[in-house]
Coordinates of C-alpha atoms in Angstrom, one line a residue:
X1 CA 98.1 190.3 100.4
X2 CA 101.1 191.2 102.4
X3 CA 99.1 190.4 105.5
X4 CA 98.6 186.8 104.3
X5 CA 102.3 186.3 103.3
X6 CA 103.2 187.5 106.8
X7 CA 100.7 185.1 108.3
X8 CA 102.4 182.2 106.6
X9 CA 105.7 183.2 108.1
X10 CA 104.2 183.7 111.5
X11 CA 102.6 180.2 111.2
X12 CA 106.0 178.7 110.5
X13 CA 107.3 180.3 113.8
X14 CA 104.4 178.6 115.6
X15 CA 105.1 175.3 114.0
X16 CA 108.8 175.4 114.9
X17 CA 108.0 176.2 118.6
X18 CA 105.4 173.5 118.7
X19 CA 107.9 171.0 117.3
X20 CA 110.6 172.2 119.8
X21 CA 108.2 171.7 122.7
X22 CA 107.3 168.3 121.4
X23 CA 110.9 167.2 121.2
X24 CA 111.4 168.4 124.8
X25 CA 108.3 166.7 126.1
X26 CA 108.7 163.4 124.2
X27 CA 112.3 162.8 123.0
X28 CA 114.0 164.2 126.1
X29 CA 111.6 162.9 128.7
X30 CA 111.8 159.5 130.4
X31 CA 108.9 157.0 129.8
X32 CA 107.6 157.3 133.3
X33 CA 107.3 161.1 133.1
X34 CA 105.5 160.9 129.7
X35 CA 103.0 158.4 131.2
X36 CA 102.3 160.9 134.1
X37 CA 101.8 163.7 131.6
X38 CA 99.4 161.7 129.4
X39 CA 101.7 161.8 126.4
X40 CA 102.3 158.0 126.5
X41 CA 100.2 154.9 127.3
X42 CA 102.4 152.0 128.4
X43 CA 101.8 149.1 128.6
X44 CA 98.6 148.6 126.5
X45 CA 96.4 145.6 125.8
X46 CA 95.5 144.9 122.2
X47 CA 91.8 144.3 122.1
X48 CA 91.2 143.9 118.4
X49 CA 92.8 144.2 115.0
X50 CA 90.7 144.4 111.8
X51 CA 89.8 146.3 108.6
X52 CA 87.7 149.5 108.9
X53 CA 86.7 152.4 106.7
X54 CA 88.6 152.7 103.4
X55 CA 90.0 149.2 103.8
X56 CA 92.4 150.6 106.4
X57 CA 93.8 148.3 109.0
X58 CA 93.0 149.3 112.6
X59 CA 94.1 148.3 116.0
X60 CA 92.0 148.8 119.2
X61 CA 94.0 149.2 122.5
X62 CA 93.4 149.7 126.2
X63 CA 95.8 151.1 128.7
X64 CA 96.7 149.1 131.8
X65 CA 98.0 151.9 134.0
X66 CA 96.9 155.5 135.0
X67 CA 93.3 154.4 134.4
X68 CA 90.8 157.3 134.3
X69 CA 93.5 160.0 134.2
X70 CA 93.6 162.8 131.6
X71 CA 95.6 162.4 128.5
X72 CA 96.7 164.3 125.4
X73 CA 95.5 161.9 122.6
X74 CA 92.9 163.4 120.2
X75 CA 90.8 162.2 117.3
X76 CA 92.8 162.8 114.1
X77 CA 96.0 163.1 116.0
X78 CA 99.2 161.3 114.9
X79 CA 100.5 158.6 117.2
X80 CA 103.3 156.0 117.2
X81 CA 102.9 152.4 118.5
X82 CA 106.2 151.1 119.9
X83 CA 107.8 147.9 121.1
X84 CA 109.5 148.2 124.5
X85 CA 110.7 144.6 124.9
X86 CA 114.3 143.5 125.5
X87 CA 114.6 142.2 121.9
X88 CA 113.4 145.4 120.3
X89 CA 115.0 146.4 117.1
X90 CA 115.6 149.8 115.4
X91 CA 112.4 150.8 113.6
X92 CA 110.1 148.9 116.0
X93 CA 107.7 151.8 115.7
X94 CA 104.4 152.0 113.8
X95 CA 102.8 155.4 113.0
X96 CA 99.0 155.7 112.9
X97 CA 96.1 158.1 113.2
X98 CA 93.6 158.1 116.1
X99 CA 90.1 157.3 114.8
X100 CA 88.4 157.4 118.2
X101 CA 89.6 157.8 121.7
X102 CA 88.0 157.4 125.1
X103 CA 89.5 157.9 128.6
X104 CA 91.2 154.5 128.6
X105 CA 90.8 153.1 125.1
X106 CA 91.7 154.0 121.6
X107 CA 91.2 152.9 118.0
X108 CA 94.1 153.6 115.7
X109 CA 94.2 153.4 111.9
X110 CA 97.5 152.1 110.4
X111 CA 98.9 152.6 106.9
X112 CA 100.2 149.0 106.5
X113 CA 98.7 145.7 105.3
X114 CA 99.5 143.7 108.4
X115 CA 100.8 144.3 111.9
X116 CA 104.4 143.4 112.8
X117 CA 105.3 140.4 114.9
X118 CA 106.3 142.5 117.9
X119 CA 102.6 143.3 118.4
X120 CA 102.4 139.9 120.1
X121 CA 105.2 140.6 122.6
X122 CA 102.9 142.2 125.3
X123 CA 105.2 145.2 125.6
X124 CA 103.4 147.6 123.4
X125 CA 103.0 151.3 124.1
X126 CA 101.7 154.4 122.2
X127 CA 103.2 157.9 122.0
X128 CA 101.7 161.2 120.9
X129 CA 103.3 162.2 117.6
X130 CA 103.9 165.8 116.5
X131 CA 100.9 167.0 114.4
X132 CA 102.5 168.2 111.2
X133 CA 99.3 167.5 109.2
X134 CA 97.4 170.4 110.8
X135 CA 100.1 172.9 109.9
X136 CA 100.3 171.5 106.4
X137 CA 96.5 172.0 105.9
X138 CA 96.7 175.6 107.3
X139 CA 99.6 176.4 105.1
X140 CA 97.9 174.9 102.1
X141 CA 94.7 176.9 102.7
X142 CA 96.7 180.1 103.0
X143 CA 98.6 179.4 99.8
X144 CA 95.3 178.7 98.0
X145 CA 93.8 182.1 99.3
X146 CA 97.0 184.0 98.3
X147 CA 97.0 182.5 94.8
X148 CA 93.4 183.2 94.0
X149 CA 93.3 185.6 91.0
X150 CA 89.6 185.5 90.3
X151 CA 86.3 183.8 91.3
X152 CA 84.5 183.6 94.6
X153 CA 87.6 182.9 96.8
X154 CA 89.3 186.0 95.3
X155 CA 86.2 188.1 96.3
X156 CA 85.9 186.5 99.8
X157 CA 89.6 187.2 100.4
X158 CA 89.2 190.9 99.5
X159 CA 86.1 191.3 101.7
X160 CA 87.5 189.5 104.7
X161 CA 90.8 191.5 104.5
X162 CA 88.7 194.7 104.4
X163 CA 89.6 195.8 100.9
X164 CA 85.9 195.6 99.7
X165 CA 82.7 196.2 101.7
X166 CA 80.6 193.2 102.6
X167 CA 77.2 193.2 100.7
X168 CA 73.7 192.4 101.9
X169 CA 70.5 191.5 100.2
X170 CA 67.0 192.8 101.0
X171 CA 64.6 190.1 102.1
X172 CA 60.9 190.0 101.6
X173 CA 60.0 189.3 105.3
X174 CA 62.3 189.1 108.3
X175 CA 62.3 186.1 110.5
X176 CA 60.5 186.6 113.9
X177 CA 61.2 183.4 115.8
X178 CA 59.1 183.7 119.0
X179 CA 61.6 181.5 120.8
X180 CA 64.3 184.1 120.3
X181 CA 64.7 187.6 121.8
X182 CA 65.1 190.8 119.7
X183 CA 68.9 190.8 119.4
X184 CA 68.9 187.0 118.6
X185 CA 66.3 187.6 115.8
X186 CA 68.3 190.5 114.6
X187 CA 71.4 188.3 114.3
X188 CA 69.5 185.6 112.4
X189 CA 68.1 188.2 109.9
X190 CA 71.6 189.7 109.4
X191 CA 72.7 186.2 108.4
X192 CA 69.8 185.8 106.0
X193 CA 70.7 189.1 104.3
X194 CA 74.4 188.6 104.1
X195 CA 76.0 187.8 100.8
X196 CA 79.5 187.4 102.1
X197 CA 80.0 187.4 105.8
X198 CA 77.9 187.8 109.0
X199 CA 78.9 187.6 112.7
X200 CA 77.1 186.6 115.8
X201 CA 78.8 188.2 118.7
X202 CA 77.8 186.2 121.8
X203 CA 78.9 187.4 125.2
X204 CA 78.6 184.9 128.1
X205 CA 75.1 183.5 128.8
X206 CA 73.4 185.2 125.8
X207 CA 72.3 182.1 124.0
X208 CA 74.8 182.0 121.2
X209 CA 74.3 178.3 120.5
X210 CA 70.5 178.7 120.4
X211 CA 70.9 181.5 117.9
X212 CA 73.3 179.6 115.7
X213 CA 70.9 176.6 115.6
X214 CA 68.0 178.9 114.7
X215 CA 70.0 180.6 112.0
X216 CA 71.0 177.3 110.5
X217 CA 67.4 176.1 110.4
X218 CA 66.4 179.3 108.6
X219 CA 69.3 179.0 106.1
X220 CA 68.3 175.4 105.3
X221 CA 64.9 176.7 104.1
X222 CA 66.8 178.2 101.1
X223 CA 69.9 176.0 100.9
X224 CA 70.0 172.2 100.8
X225 CA 73.1 171.8 102.9
X226 CA 75.5 173.8 105.1
X227 CA 78.9 173.1 106.7
X228 CA 79.1 173.7 110.5
X229 CA 82.5 173.8 112.1
X230 CA 84.5 175.0 115.1
X231 CA 88.1 174.7 116.3
X232 CA 87.4 172.0 119.0
X233 CA 85.6 168.7 119.0
X234 CA 83.6 169.8 122.1
X235 CA 82.1 172.8 120.3
X236 CA 81.3 170.7 117.2
X237 CA 79.7 168.0 119.3
X238 CA 77.5 170.5 121.1
X239 CA 76.2 172.0 117.8
X240 CA 75.7 168.5 116.4
X241 CA 73.6 167.5 119.4
X242 CA 71.5 170.7 119.4
X243 CA 70.8 170.5 115.7
X244 CA 69.8 166.9 115.9
X245 CA 67.5 167.7 118.8
X246 CA 65.8 170.2 116.6
X247 CA 65.1 167.7 113.8
X248 CA 68.0 168.6 111.5
X249 CA 69.6 165.7 109.6
X250 CA 73.2 166.2 110.7
X251 CA 76.3 164.1 109.8
X252 CA 79.3 164.3 112.1
X253 CA 82.6 163.8 110.2
X254 CA 85.3 162.6 112.5
X255 CA 84.5 160.9 115.8
X256 CA 84.5 163.1 118.9
X257 CA 87.3 162.7 121.4
X258 CA 85.1 161.3 124.0
X259 CA 82.4 159.4 122.2
X260 CA 79.1 158.9 124.1
X261 CA 76.1 156.9 123.1
X262 CA 73.9 159.9 122.2
X263 CA 76.4 161.4 119.9
X264 CA 77.8 158.3 118.3
X265 CA 74.6 157.8 116.3
X266 CA 75.3 161.0 114.3
X267 CA 78.8 160.0 113.3
X268 CA 79.6 158.9 109.7
X269 CA 80.9 155.6 111.1
X270 CA 77.7 154.8 113.0
X271 CA 75.5 155.8 110.1
X272 CA 77.4 153.6 107.7
X273 CA 76.9 150.7 110.2
X274 CA 73.1 151.4 110.2
X275 CA 72.9 151.6 106.4
X276 CA 70.8 148.9 104.6
X277 CA 73.8 147.7 102.6
X278 CA 76.2 147.5 105.5
X279 CA 75.7 143.8 106.2
X280 CA 76.7 143.0 102.7
X281 CA 79.7 145.3 102.9
X282 CA 80.7 143.6 106.2
X283 CA 80.4 140.1 104.6
X284 CA 82.6 141.2 101.6
X285 CA 85.3 142.4 104.0
X286 CA 85.1 139.3 106.1
X287 CA 85.4 137.0 103.1
X288 CA 88.3 139.0 101.7
X289 CA 90.1 138.8 105.0
X290 CA 89.6 135.0 105.2
X291 CA 91.0 134.5 101.7
X292 CA 94.0 136.8 102.5
X293 CA 94.7 134.7 105.7
X294 CA 94.5 131.5 103.7
X295 CA 97.0 132.9 101.2
X296 CA 99.5 133.7 104.0
X297 CA 99.3 130.2 105.4
X298 CA 101.5 128.9 102.6
X299 CA 105.2 128.6 103.6
X300 CA 108.0 130.1 101.7
X301 CA 109.1 126.8 100.1
X302 CA 106.3 125.5 97.9
X303 CA 105.7 124.4 94.3
X304 CA 104.2 126.0 91.3
X305 CA 100.7 124.8 92.0
X306 CA 100.8 126.3 95.5
X307 CA 102.1 129.6 94.2
X308 CA 99.3 129.7 91.7
X309 CA 96.8 128.9 94.4
X310 CA 98.2 131.7 96.7
X311 CA 98.1 134.1 93.8
X312 CA 94.4 133.2 93.0
X313 CA 93.5 133.7 96.7
X314 CA 95.1 137.1 96.9
X315 CA 93.5 138.1 93.6
X316 CA 90.1 137.1 94.8
X317 CA 90.6 138.9 98.1
X318 CA 91.6 142.1 96.3
X319 CA 88.6 141.8 94.0
X320 CA 86.3 141.5 97.0
X321 CA 88.0 144.5 98.7
X322 CA 87.6 146.5 95.5
X323 CA 83.9 145.7 95.5
X324 CA 83.7 146.6 99.2
X325 CA 85.5 149.9 98.5
X326 CA 83.0 150.7 95.7
X327 CA 80.0 149.8 97.9
X328 CA 81.4 151.8 100.8
X329 CA 81.9 154.9 98.6
X330 CA 78.2 154.5 97.4
X331 CA 77.0 154.4 101.1
X332 CA 79.2 157.3 102.2
X333 CA 78.2 159.5 99.2
X334 CA 74.5 158.8 99.8
X335 CA 74.8 159.7 103.5
X336 CA 76.8 162.9 102.7
X337 CA 74.4 164.0 100.0
X338 CA 71.3 163.4 102.1
X339 CA 72.6 165.3 105.2
X340 CA 71.3 168.8 105.7
X341 CA 74.3 169.7 107.9
X342 CA 77.9 168.4 107.7
X343 CA 79.7 169.0 111.0
X344 CA 83.4 168.8 111.6
X345 CA 86.3 170.6 113.2
X346 CA 88.1 173.3 111.1
X347 CA 90.9 170.9 110.2
X348 CA 88.4 168.0 110.0
X349 CA 86.7 169.7 107.0
X350 CA 89.6 168.3 104.8
X351 CA 88.4 164.8 105.6
X352 CA 88.8 162.6 102.5
X353 CA 85.1 162.1 102.2
X354 CA 84.3 165.9 101.9
X355 CA 87.7 167.3 100.9
X356 CA 86.6 168.2 97.3
X357 CA 83.0 169.2 98.4
X358 CA 81.9 172.8 98.3
X359 CA 79.2 174.6 100.3
X360 CA 77.1 177.7 99.9
X361 CA 77.5 178.6 103.6
X362 CA 79.9 177.6 106.4
X363 CA 79.2 178.4 110.0
X364 CA 82.3 178.7 112.2
X365 CA 81.5 178.6 115.9
X366 CA 83.9 179.6 118.7
X367 CA 85.6 181.7 116.1
X368 CA 87.1 183.9 118.8
X369 CA 89.3 180.9 119.8
X370 CA 90.3 179.8 116.3
X371 CA 93.6 180.6 114.6
X372 CA 93.1 182.6 111.5
X373 CA 94.9 180.1 109.2
X374 CA 92.6 177.3 110.5
X375 CA 89.5 179.4 109.6
X376 CA 90.6 179.7 106.0
X377 CA 90.5 175.9 105.6
X378 CA 86.6 175.7 105.5
X379 CA 86.3 179.2 104.0
X380 CA 88.2 178.1 100.9
X381 CA 85.4 175.6 100.1
X382 CA 82.5 178.0 100.8
X383 CA 80.6 180.8 99.1
X384 CA 80.1 182.8 102.4
X385 CA 80.9 182.5 106.1
X386 CA 79.1 183.1 109.3
X387 CA 81.3 183.5 112.4
X388 CA 80.0 183.1 115.9
X389 CA 82.0 183.7 119.1
X390 CA 83.3 186.4 121.4
X391 CA 86.7 188.0 121.1
X392 CA 86.4 189.2 124.7
X393 CA 86.8 185.7 126.0
X394 CA 89.6 183.2 125.7
X395 CA 91.9 183.8 122.7
X396 CA 93.4 181.0 120.6
X397 CA 96.3 179.0 122.2
X398 CA 99.6 180.2 120.7
X399 CA 102.8 178.4 121.8
X400 CA 105.4 180.7 120.3
X401 CA 106.1 184.0 122.0
X402 CA 107.3 185.5 118.7
X403 CA 104.2 184.3 116.8
X404 CA 102.0 185.8 119.5
X405 CA 103.9 189.1 119.4
X406 CA 103.6 189.1 115.6
X407 CA 99.8 188.8 115.8
X408 CA 98.9 185.0 115.5
X409 CA 96.6 185.4 118.6
X410 CA 94.5 188.0 116.7
X411 CA 91.6 186.0 115.1
X412 CA 89.9 186.5 111.7
X413 CA 86.7 186.9 113.8
X414 CA 88.2 189.9 115.6
X415 CA 89.6 191.4 112.4
X416 CA 86.3 191.2 110.6
X417 CA 84.4 192.9 113.4
X418 CA 86.8 195.8 113.0
X419 CA 86.9 195.8 109.2
X420 CA 83.2 195.3 108.3
X421 CA 79.9 196.3 109.8
X422 CA 78.5 192.8 109.8
X423 CA 78.2 191.8 113.5
X424 CA 75.2 191.7 115.8
X425 CA 75.9 191.4 119.5
X426 CA 73.4 189.3 121.6
X427 CA 72.4 191.5 124.5
X428 CA 70.1 189.6 126.8
X429 CA 72.0 187.2 129.1
X430 CA 70.2 184.3 130.9
X431 CA 72.9 183.1 133.3
X432 CA 74.0 185.7 135.9
X433 CA 72.6 187.8 138.7
X434 CA 72.8 191.4 137.5
X435 CA 75.6 192.3 139.9
X436 CA 77.7 189.4 138.7
X437 CA 77.1 190.5 135.1
X438 CA 77.5 194.3 135.4
X439 CA 81.3 194.7 135.7
X440 CA 82.0 192.6 132.6
X441 CA 79.2 194.3 130.7
X442 CA 80.8 197.7 131.4
X443 CA 84.4 196.7 130.8
X444 CA 84.0 194.4 127.7
X445 CA 80.6 195.1 126.1
X446 CA 80.2 198.9 126.4
X447 CA 77.4 198.3 129.0
X448 CA 75.3 196.5 126.4
X449 CA 74.3 193.5 128.4
X450 CA 70.9 193.2 130.0
X451 CA 70.1 190.5 132.6
X452 CA 66.8 188.7 131.8
X453 CA 64.1 189.2 134.4
X454 CA 64.3 185.5 135.3
X455 CA 68.0 185.8 136.4
X456 CA 68.3 189.5 137.2
X457 CA 67.9 189.0 141.0
X458 CA 68.7 185.3 141.3
X459 CA 70.3 184.4 144.6
X460 CA 71.1 181.3 146.6
X461 CA 68.6 182.4 149.2
X462 CA 66.3 185.4 149.5
X463 CA 67.1 186.1 153.2
X464 CA 69.0 189.4 153.0
X465 CA 70.2 189.0 156.5
X466 CA 72.1 185.9 155.5
X467 CA 75.1 187.8 154.0
X468 CA 77.1 184.6 153.2
X469 CA 74.4 183.3 150.9
X470 CA 72.4 186.4 149.7
X471 CA 75.3 188.5 148.6
X472 CA 75.8 187.8 144.9
X473 CA 79.4 189.2 144.8
X474 CA 82.1 189.2 147.4
X475 CA 85.7 190.3 147.1
X476 CA 87.9 189.1 149.9
X477 CA 91.1 191.3 150.2
X478 CA 94.3 189.6 151.4
X479 CA 96.3 192.9 151.4
X480 CA 98.5 193.2 154.5
X481 CA 98.0 189.5 155.5
X482 CA 101.4 188.4 154.3
X483 CA 100.0 185.9 151.9
X484 CA 103.0 185.8 149.6
X485 CA 102.9 184.0 146.2
X486 CA 105.3 181.1 145.5
X487 CA 106.5 179.4 142.4
X488 CA 106.8 175.7 141.6
X489 CA 110.4 174.7 140.9
X490 CA 109.6 172.5 137.9
X491 CA 107.2 174.9 136.0
X492 CA 107.5 178.3 137.7
X493 CA 103.7 178.3 137.8
X494 CA 102.5 180.5 140.7
X495 CA 100.5 179.4 143.7
X496 CA 99.5 181.0 147.0
X497 CA 99.0 178.4 149.9
X498 CA 97.5 180.9 152.4
X499 CA 95.1 182.3 149.8
X500 CA 94.0 178.7 148.9
X501 CA 93.5 177.9 152.6
X502 CA 91.3 181.0 153.0
X503 CA 89.3 180.1 149.9
X504 CA 88.7 176.5 151.2
X505 CA 87.7 177.9 154.7
X506 CA 85.1 180.2 153.1
X507 CA 83.9 177.3 151.0
X508 CA 83.6 175.0 154.0
X509 CA 81.6 177.5 156.0
X510 CA 79.3 178.2 153.0
X511 CA 78.6 174.5 152.2
X512 CA 78.1 173.5 155.9
X513 CA 75.8 176.5 156.3
X514 CA 73.7 175.5 153.3
X515 CA 73.7 171.8 154.3
X516 CA 72.4 172.6 157.8
X517 CA 70.0 175.5 157.0
X518 CA 69.0 175.3 153.4
X519 CA 69.5 171.6 152.5
X520 CA 66.9 171.8 149.8
X521 CA 69.3 173.9 147.7
X522 CA 71.6 170.9 147.3
X523 CA 69.7 169.1 144.7
X524 CA 71.2 167.2 141.7
X525 CA 71.7 170.5 139.8
X526 CA 73.6 172.3 142.6
X527 CA 77.2 173.2 141.5
X528 CA 80.3 175.0 142.7
X529 CA 83.4 175.9 140.8
X530 CA 86.9 176.8 142.1
X531 CA 88.9 178.6 139.5
X532 CA 92.4 180.0 139.3
X533 CA 94.5 181.3 136.3
X534 CA 97.5 179.3 137.6
X535 CA 97.8 175.5 137.2
X536 CA 99.9 175.2 140.3
X537 CA 97.2 176.8 142.4
X538 CA 94.6 174.5 140.9
X539 CA 96.7 171.5 141.8
X540 CA 97.3 172.8 145.3
X541 CA 93.5 173.5 145.8
X542 CA 92.7 169.9 144.6
X543 CA 95.2 168.4 147.0
X544 CA 94.0 170.4 150.1
X545 CA 90.3 169.9 149.2
X546 CA 90.8 166.1 149.1
X547 CA 92.6 166.2 152.5
X548 CA 89.7 168.0 154.2
X549 CA 87.1 165.6 155.5
X550 CA 84.5 168.4 155.9
X551 CA 84.8 169.2 152.2
X552 CA 85.2 165.8 150.6
X553 CA 81.6 165.0 151.5
X554 CA 80.6 167.7 149.0
X555 CA 82.9 166.5 146.3
X556 CA 80.0 165.6 143.9
X557 CA 79.0 169.3 143.8
X558 CA 82.5 170.8 143.5
X559 CA 84.8 171.2 140.4
X560 CA 88.3 172.6 140.7
X561 CA 90.0 173.7 137.4
X562 CA 91.8 176.4 135.5
X563 CA 89.9 179.2 133.8
X564 CA 90.5 177.5 130.4
X565 CA 88.9 174.3 131.9
X566 CA 85.7 176.3 132.7
X567 CA 85.3 177.9 129.3
X568 CA 81.7 177.6 128.2
X569 CA 80.5 176.3 131.5
X570 CA 78.5 177.7 134.4
X571 CA 78.0 177.0 138.1
X572 CA 75.7 178.3 140.9
X573 CA 78.7 179.5 142.9
X574 CA 82.2 180.4 141.5
X575 CA 85.3 181.1 143.6
X576 CA 88.3 182.7 141.9
X577 CA 91.8 182.7 143.4
X578 CA 93.9 185.4 141.8
X579 CA 97.1 184.2 143.5
X580 CA 99.4 187.2 142.8
X581 CA 100.8 188.9 145.9
X582 CA 104.2 190.5 145.8
X583 CA 106.0 193.8 146.8
X584 CA 106.8 194.5 143.2
X585 CA 103.1 194.6 142.2
X586 CA 103.8 192.2 139.3
X587 CA 100.7 190.4 138.1
X588 CA 102.1 188.5 135.1
X589 CA 99.4 186.1 133.7
X590 CA 96.6 188.3 135.1
X591 CA 97.4 190.9 132.5
X592 CA 95.3 188.8 130.1
X593 CA 92.0 190.4 131.2
X594 CA 89.9 188.4 128.7
X595 CA 90.8 185.3 130.6
X596 CA 89.4 187.0 133.8
X597 CA 86.3 187.9 131.9
X598 CA 85.7 184.2 131.4
X599 CA 86.2 183.5 135.1
X600 CA 84.0 186.3 136.3
X601 CA 81.1 185.3 134.1
X602 CA 80.8 181.6 135.1
X603 CA 78.7 182.2 138.2
X604 CA 74.9 182.2 138.2
X605 CA 74.1 183.1 141.8
X606 CA 77.3 183.9 143.8
X607 CA 80.8 185.0 142.8
X608 CA 83.6 185.1 145.4
X609 CA 86.9 186.6 144.3
X610 CA 90.0 186.4 146.5
X611 CA 93.1 188.5 145.9
X612 CA 95.6 191.1 147.1
X613 CA 94.3 194.6 146.3
X614 CA 97.8 196.1 146.9
X615 CA 99.3 194.1 144.1
X616 CA 96.3 194.2 141.8
X617 CA 95.3 197.9 142.1
X618 CA 98.3 199.1 140.0
X619 CA 96.6 197.7 136.9
X620 CA 93.7 199.8 135.6
X621 CA 91.4 196.8 135.0
X622 CA 91.7 195.5 138.6
X623 CA 91.5 199.0 140.0
X624 CA 88.2 199.4 138.2
X625 CA 87.1 196.1 139.5
X626 CA 87.9 197.2 143.1
X627 CA 86.0 200.4 142.5
X628 CA 83.0 198.4 141.3
X629 CA 83.2 196.2 144.4
X630 CA 83.1 199.3 146.6
X631 CA 80.1 200.6 144.6
X632 CA 78.0 197.5 145.2
X633 CA 79.2 197.2 148.9
X634 CA 80.8 193.8 148.4
X635 CA 84.3 194.3 150.0
X636 CA 85.5 192.1 152.7
X637 CA 88.9 191.9 154.4
X638 CA 90.6 188.6 154.8
X639 CA 91.2 189.5 158.4
X640 CA 87.6 188.8 159.1
X641 CA 88.2 185.2 158.1
X642 CA 91.6 184.8 159.6
X643 CA 90.4 185.9 163.0
X644 CA 87.3 183.8 162.8

């Protein structure tokens, strides 16, 4: 219990730091800078204003500048519409919640009956607001867990905290899905036997999503409905899509951040639209809105008869809206009750349509990236939990150094693996050449990974004499070359210009060689990723890549991003720039070896790592990596490329 009380205090530290960072980025930053950072859209064009779900007023907007650039607006996030005209007044701000967001457009729900006059000025913008609601929901869930004195939540708390052993049932016959391998089937059967908690431990490329979908299908043979959730919209969307492809009736609560045609059909909003009674619902709302507008047409100075008429119009409008609300509730309840799977983000499981609903089983995917307080939100409303993820990959994002130090970055997933014998690790990986896989297997998975025969020896080309293309792993050592790291003045993020230039030179040679000798490789599936742990290096690489005419012709095949940006993805070829090179042998951010595990396991056929062995070798992890490189004869000196 002390652990949960402590967790509440740590969460408050995180909230305070998050709020401080918000104040710095929004309240102390000029409008132009906020626009560049994707925290503000200004000016925006108002496309539509109307009444949506729950009789809430909505406004649809499009941005006019920074078209196509990344932004920080998310579904469910709080925003503030503002007036930036010369005649703006104090209080010319209107809070709202993002219902759906695309790259350049957004729909926002407002908690008012009508929009203010300044919406017509043409000087409207929208800011990201601090998300206090998420912290409130996490805190509320923790309070509920702490206060449980009896019942199922009391039992689940004791089991997940390790005070009681998890229990399992015997099953008459185990599932033997021919589409799954042995470890995947073992994981599914562990879930079927579990009374309280089960864990799918899915290292890179081992088919975690495939296993989750198969497990959900098996559970649905004995349960009418399950809750499926994850910390991010992206992970929830992927599971929603895969479940639907396998014939499962899935209802997605909360629109995804980047709605696409295929996924939209599974959302609650779209399924309401397709319901048999929707046209009548739409007609009721339209008529109610027309009556309301008629009522507002009356001026302030009018007689008793006019006042009575206005009163009658408003009363009739409210009556129609009440009828619409009742009909909408009937439609929503029927859709929710008929769904086999309800899918939502962790915080999205408190959506008003399912807030009071309970489930026999909740599946939490990407649990190795989820804050513990967020995981308790769906667990509170469930009889048992199935975690899926990998605690050896990216941890949760924690903004407060103090909260991180106190343990907020340690997930409930990781704690349960240590406290209970409920996990099954998936062992066969279907992504990487064996040499790309082997180092991570030894360092993070006790040598337990096995490369499937179909990928074990996969290469770009089979010609062993063509070193550039047939060698699955290369480490290019910049030690002694004078490639000193630098730091950006604004962010202190590290970058290494010479190392970046070397990487792009190697990439240029490789792509030109493929294009001239093995052009058939460059089909529509061919892909290359350039990765660095440092945002400044990513930015520098993008700038130099776009300036190189020999490289830009291949831009359709190449992505440049941070390690976090490549989480869950794979490429035929991966380049990693480690950046750090200094006489003090300081590696800073590279100390997070789980982040490097993600980077090293993105490549399918070729992995190229560039770094300074002199700086890196003082850390045991990188020293082991260098020893592995020697073992597989994959060492190259940067001098070979400098002198070329």
